[in-house]
Amino acid sequence: MTSLKNRGKEASDDDLFGTEKIQFKLKEAVTDLSYFLSRGYGEKATLALVGNRYRLNSRQQQAVRGMSASQSQIEDRKSKEIQSQDLEGKEIAIDGFNALILLESILSNAYVFRGQDGFIRDLSSVHGTYKRVKQTSQAIEIIADFYKKEKIKTIYWFFDKPVSNSGRLKKMIEEIALENQYDWQVELVYNPDKVIAESNWIAVTSDAWILDNASANFNLMKYMLLKMNIKETVISCE
């Protein structure tokens, strides 16, 4: 059996993100990009402009993009944010790959980025295939502990159906739910973003499009980081 890998950092990440000088430059770039976004400029062209100004490579630009938002987006997302003390008896919809991969990244000490909207994002992506890592089981356990502690009624997990191994992950989560008698429903769908955003459930994601279109959200990663007291690899622009 092949041993599981870490979600982890890339080899160059400490150089790209680990120094105060670099982090200051990233925050300056986020401020500039958000200024333009707030005035209606297109994201793609403006990101390239800001990236050139601060001499950021593509990975650093990806981080800046994730941390940036227009002022109206920031205000709208925060206005719809539900607090943990208000979750009891509620139903939530988890953007499955988004939440698990973020938790896996945090647990493996990869760099994550707190955006101007307060939501946490990382630099991982699925690319058509999800590969289980060493931290996957622990990530699910952490969500289970959150579910129990906050007395949530139901978790609806949504995963991208076309992504390889989504079926295996679905089975794994369902088995955990059955064994522990959790009220969890796991669905494979072609467009989880749309399903979550159009539902009446509280959206648990850091995906910008879902946050902009959902009626309510819960910032699970902010909650988790406070509980786990991890600061060293969290870059913030708030």
PDB file of N, CA and C in Angstrom, residues 7-8 95-114 119-125 130 135 139 143 204-207 219-222 224-225 228 230:
ATOM      1  N   ARG A   7      -0.146  17.304   2.663  1.00  0.00           N
ATOM      2  CA  ARG A   7      -0.623  18.364   1.780  1.00  0.00           C
ATOM      3  C   ARG A   7       0.501  19.391   1.609  1.00  0.00           C
ATOM      4  N   GLY A   8       1.023  19.876   2.723  1.00  0.00           N
ATOM      5  CA  GLY A   8       2.296  20.563   2.845  1.00  0.00           C
ATOM      6  C   GLY A   8       2.653  21.740   1.962  1.00  0.00           C
ATOM      7  N   ASP A  95     -18.721  23.032   1.489  1.00  0.00           N
ATOM      8  CA  ASP A  95     -18.016  22.906   0.218  1.00  0.00           C
ATOM      9  C   ASP A  95     -16.866  21.924   0.465  1.00  0.00           C
ATOM     10  N   GLY A  96     -17.120  20.641   0.187  1.00  0.00           N
ATOM     11  CA  GLY A  96     -16.292  19.557   0.699  1.00  0.00           C
ATOM     12  C   GLY A  96     -14.812  19.652   0.413  1.00  0.00           C
ATOM     13  N   PHE A  97     -14.430  19.757  -0.870  1.00  0.00           N
ATOM     14  CA  PHE A  97     -13.010  19.815  -1.194  1.00  0.00           C
ATOM     15  C   PHE A  97     -12.366  21.081  -0.638  1.00  0.00           C
ATOM     16  N   ASN A  98     -13.083  22.185  -0.707  1.00  0.00           N
ATOM     17  CA  ASN A  98     -12.556  23.447  -0.189  1.00  0.00           C
ATOM     18  C   ASN A  98     -12.218  23.322   1.295  1.00  0.00           C
ATOM     19  N   ALA A  99     -13.140  22.799   2.081  1.00  0.00           N
ATOM     20  CA  ALA A  99     -12.943  22.714   3.528  1.00  0.00           C
ATOM     21  C   ALA A  99     -11.868  21.689   3.895  1.00  0.00           C
ATOM     22  N   LEU A 100     -11.935  20.500   3.292  1.00  0.00           N
ATOM     23  CA  LEU A 100     -10.974  19.463   3.652  1.00  0.00           C
ATOM     24  C   LEU A 100      -9.547  19.823   3.242  1.00  0.00           C
ATOM     25  N   ILE A 101      -9.385  20.343   2.042  1.00  0.00           N
ATOM     26  CA  ILE A 101      -8.042  20.679   1.575  1.00  0.00           C
ATOM     27  C   ILE A 101      -7.444  21.816   2.402  1.00  0.00           C
ATOM     28  N   LEU A 102      -8.271  22.783   2.765  1.00  0.00           N
ATOM     29  CA  LEU A 102      -7.788  23.858   3.630  1.00  0.00           C
ATOM     30  C   LEU A 102      -7.333  23.319   4.982  1.00  0.00           C
ATOM     31  N   LEU A 103      -8.132  22.467   5.585  1.00  0.00           N
ATOM     32  CA  LEU A 103      -7.756  21.882   6.875  1.00  0.00           C
ATOM     33  C   LEU A 103      -6.504  21.020   6.748  1.00  0.00           C
ATOM     34  N   GLU A 104      -6.421  20.243   5.674  1.00  0.00           N
ATOM     35  CA  GLU A 104      -5.227  19.434   5.431  1.00  0.00           C
ATOM     36  C   GLU A 104      -3.989  20.320   5.309  1.00  0.00           C
ATOM     37  N   SER A 105      -4.132  21.444   4.631  1.00  0.00           N
ATOM     38  CA  SER A 105      -3.015  22.378   4.474  1.00  0.00           C
ATOM     39  C   SER A 105      -2.593  22.972   5.813  1.00  0.00           C
ATOM     40  N   ILE A 106      -3.580  23.377   6.612  1.00  0.00           N
ATOM     41  CA  ILE A 106      -3.290  23.947   7.928  1.00  0.00           C
ATOM     42  C   ILE A 106      -2.586  22.923   8.820  1.00  0.00           C
ATOM     43  N   LEU A 107      -3.088  21.698   8.812  1.00  0.00           N
ATOM     44  CA  LEU A 107      -2.527  20.641   9.660  1.00  0.00           C
ATOM     45  C   LEU A 107      -1.120  20.238   9.235  1.00  0.00           C
ATOM     46  N   SER A 108      -0.791  20.442   7.969  1.00  0.00           N
ATOM     47  CA  SER A 108       0.536  20.074   7.480  1.00  0.00           C
ATOM     48  C   SER A 108       1.486  21.278   7.420  1.00  0.00           C
ATOM     49  N   ASN A 109       1.075  22.393   8.057  1.00  0.00           N
ATOM     50  CA  ASN A 109       1.916  23.602   8.166  1.00  0.00           C
ATOM     51  C   ASN A 109       2.223  24.255   6.822  1.00  0.00           C
ATOM     52  N   ALA A 110       1.323  24.095   5.870  1.00  0.00           N
ATOM     53  CA  ALA A 110       1.433  24.866   4.636  1.00  0.00           C
ATOM     54  C   ALA A 110       1.006  26.308   4.919  1.00  0.00           C
ATOM     55  N   TYR A 111       1.429  27.229   4.087  1.00  0.00           N
ATOM     56  CA  TYR A 111       1.008  28.619   4.250  1.00  0.00           C
ATOM     57  C   TYR A 111      -0.455  28.767   3.839  1.00  0.00           C
ATOM     58  N   VAL A 112      -1.215  29.475   4.646  1.00  0.00           N
ATOM     59  CA  VAL A 112      -2.581  29.851   4.307  1.00  0.00           C
ATOM     60  C   VAL A 112      -2.705  31.360   4.475  1.00  0.00           C
ATOM     61  N   PHE A 113      -3.754  31.916   3.877  1.00  0.00           N
ATOM     62  CA  PHE A 113      -3.824  33.372   3.728  1.00  0.00           C
ATOM     63  C   PHE A 113      -5.185  33.894   4.169  1.00  0.00           C
ATOM     64  N   ARG A 114      -5.173  34.819   5.132  1.00  0.00           N
ATOM     65  CA  ARG A 114      -6.407  35.436   5.615  1.00  0.00           C
ATOM     66  C   ARG A 114      -6.690  36.668   4.771  1.00  0.00           C
ATOM     67  N   PHE A 119     -11.777  35.536   5.436  1.00  0.00           N
ATOM     68  CA  PHE A 119     -11.800  34.117   5.107  1.00  0.00           C
ATOM     69  C   PHE A 119     -10.397  33.610   4.754  1.00  0.00           C
ATOM     70  N   ILE A 120     -10.161  32.348   5.083  1.00  0.00           N
ATOM     71  CA  ILE A 120      -8.852  31.742   4.906  1.00  0.00           C
ATOM     72  C   ILE A 120      -8.807  30.993   3.580  1.00  0.00           C
ATOM     73  N   ARG A 121      -7.708  31.154   2.854  1.00  0.00           N
ATOM     74  CA  ARG A 121      -7.534  30.447   1.584  1.00  0.00           C
ATOM     75  C   ARG A 121      -6.118  29.886   1.495  1.00  0.00           C
ATOM     76  N   ASP A 122      -5.955  28.870   0.657  1.00  0.00           N
ATOM     77  CA  ASP A 122      -4.627  28.291   0.471  1.00  0.00           C
ATOM     78  C   ASP A 122      -4.284  28.281  -1.010  1.00  0.00           C
ATOM     79  N   LEU A 123      -3.219  27.590  -1.352  1.00  0.00           N
ATOM     80  CA  LEU A 123      -2.755  27.569  -2.739  1.00  0.00           C
ATOM     81  C   LEU A 123      -2.919  26.199  -3.376  1.00  0.00           C
ATOM     82  N   SER A 124      -3.614  25.295  -2.687  1.00  0.00           N
ATOM     83  CA  SER A 124      -3.838  23.958  -3.241  1.00  0.00           C
ATOM     84  C   SER A 124      -5.029  23.981  -4.190  1.00  0.00           C
ATOM     85  N   SER A 125      -5.073  22.990  -5.050  1.00  0.00           N
ATOM     86  CA  SER A 125      -6.230  22.842  -5.934  1.00  0.00           C
ATOM     87  C   SER A 125      -6.367  21.369  -6.301  1.00  0.00           C
ATOM     88  N   TYR A 130      -8.603  14.201  -6.626  1.00  0.00           N
ATOM     89  CA  TYR A 130      -8.343  14.423  -5.202  1.00  0.00           C
ATOM     90  C   TYR A 130      -7.532  13.249  -4.681  1.00  0.00           C
ATOM     91  N   GLN A 135      -3.296  13.894   6.500  1.00  0.00           N
ATOM     92  CA  GLN A 135      -4.130  14.705   7.379  1.00  0.00           C
ATOM     93  C   GLN A 135      -5.634  14.595   7.090  1.00  0.00           C
ATOM     94  N   ALA A 139      -8.649  15.814   9.537  1.00  0.00           N
ATOM     95  CA  ALA A 139      -9.487  16.945   9.109  1.00  0.00           C
ATOM     96  C   ALA A 139     -10.967  16.624   9.282  1.00  0.00           C
ATOM     97  N   ILE A 143     -13.817  18.388  11.915  1.00  0.00           N
ATOM     98  CA  ILE A 143     -15.152  18.859  11.527  1.00  0.00           C
ATOM     99  C   ILE A 143     -16.223  18.150  12.351  1.00  0.00           C
ATOM    100  N   VAL A 204     -20.578  26.845   4.145  1.00  0.00           N
ATOM    101  CA  VAL A 204     -19.265  26.739   4.783  1.00  0.00           C
ATOM    102  C   VAL A 204     -18.240  26.571   3.680  1.00  0.00           C
ATOM    103  N   THR A 205     -17.550  27.645   3.373  1.00  0.00           N
ATOM    104  CA  THR A 205     -16.606  27.677   2.261  1.00  0.00           C
ATOM    105  C   THR A 205     -15.762  28.935   2.375  1.00  0.00           C
ATOM    106  N   SER A 206     -14.685  28.984   1.607  1.00  0.00           N
ATOM    107  CA  SER A 206     -13.967  30.257   1.447  1.00  0.00           C
ATOM    108  C   SER A 206     -13.976  30.662  -0.030  1.00  0.00           C
ATOM    109  N   ASP A 207     -14.751  29.948  -0.828  1.00  0.00           N
ATOM    110  CA  ASP A 207     -14.877  30.257  -2.246  1.00  0.00           C
ATOM    111  C   ASP A 207     -15.606  31.593  -2.432  1.00  0.00           C
ATOM    112  N   ASN A 219     -17.658  31.115   8.864  1.00  0.00           N
ATOM    113  CA  ASN A 219     -16.224  31.116   8.587  1.00  0.00           C
ATOM    114  C   ASN A 219     -15.547  30.014   9.410  1.00  0.00           C
ATOM    115  N   LEU A 220     -15.622  28.793   8.890  1.00  0.00           N
ATOM    116  CA  LEU A 220     -15.134  27.622   9.619  1.00  0.00           C
ATOM    117  C   LEU A 220     -13.634  27.688   9.883  1.00  0.00           C
ATOM    118  N   MET A 221     -12.853  28.150   8.909  1.00  0.00           N
ATOM    119  CA  MET A 221     -11.393  28.133   9.085  1.00  0.00           C
ATOM    120  C   MET A 221     -10.933  29.178  10.107  1.00  0.00           C
ATOM    121  N   LYS A 222     -11.611  30.300  10.165  1.00  0.00           N
ATOM    122  CA  LYS A 222     -11.293  31.279  11.218  1.00  0.00           C
ATOM    123  C   LYS A 222     -11.564  30.662  12.584  1.00  0.00           C
ATOM    124  N   MET A 224     -11.585  27.447  13.301  1.00  0.00           N
ATOM    125  CA  MET A 224     -10.613  26.384  13.547  1.00  0.00           C
ATOM    126  C   MET A 224      -9.256  26.933  13.952  1.00  0.00           C
ATOM    127  N   LEU A 225      -8.821  27.974  13.301  1.00  0.00           N
ATOM    128  CA  LEU A 225      -7.503  28.544  13.610  1.00  0.00           C
ATOM    129  C   LEU A 225      -7.454  29.100  15.026  1.00  0.00           C
ATOM    130  N   MET A 228      -7.174  26.007  17.244  1.00  0.00           N
ATOM    131  CA  MET A 228      -5.902  25.300  17.095  1.00  0.00           C
ATOM    132  C   MET A 228      -4.694  26.167  17.442  1.00  0.00           C
ATOM    133  N   ILE A 230      -2.908  28.252  15.669  1.00  0.00           N
ATOM    134  CA  ILE A 230      -1.833  28.211  14.671  1.00  0.00           C
ATOM    135  C   ILE A 230      -1.654  29.604  14.086  1.00  0.00           C
TER     136      ILE A 230
END
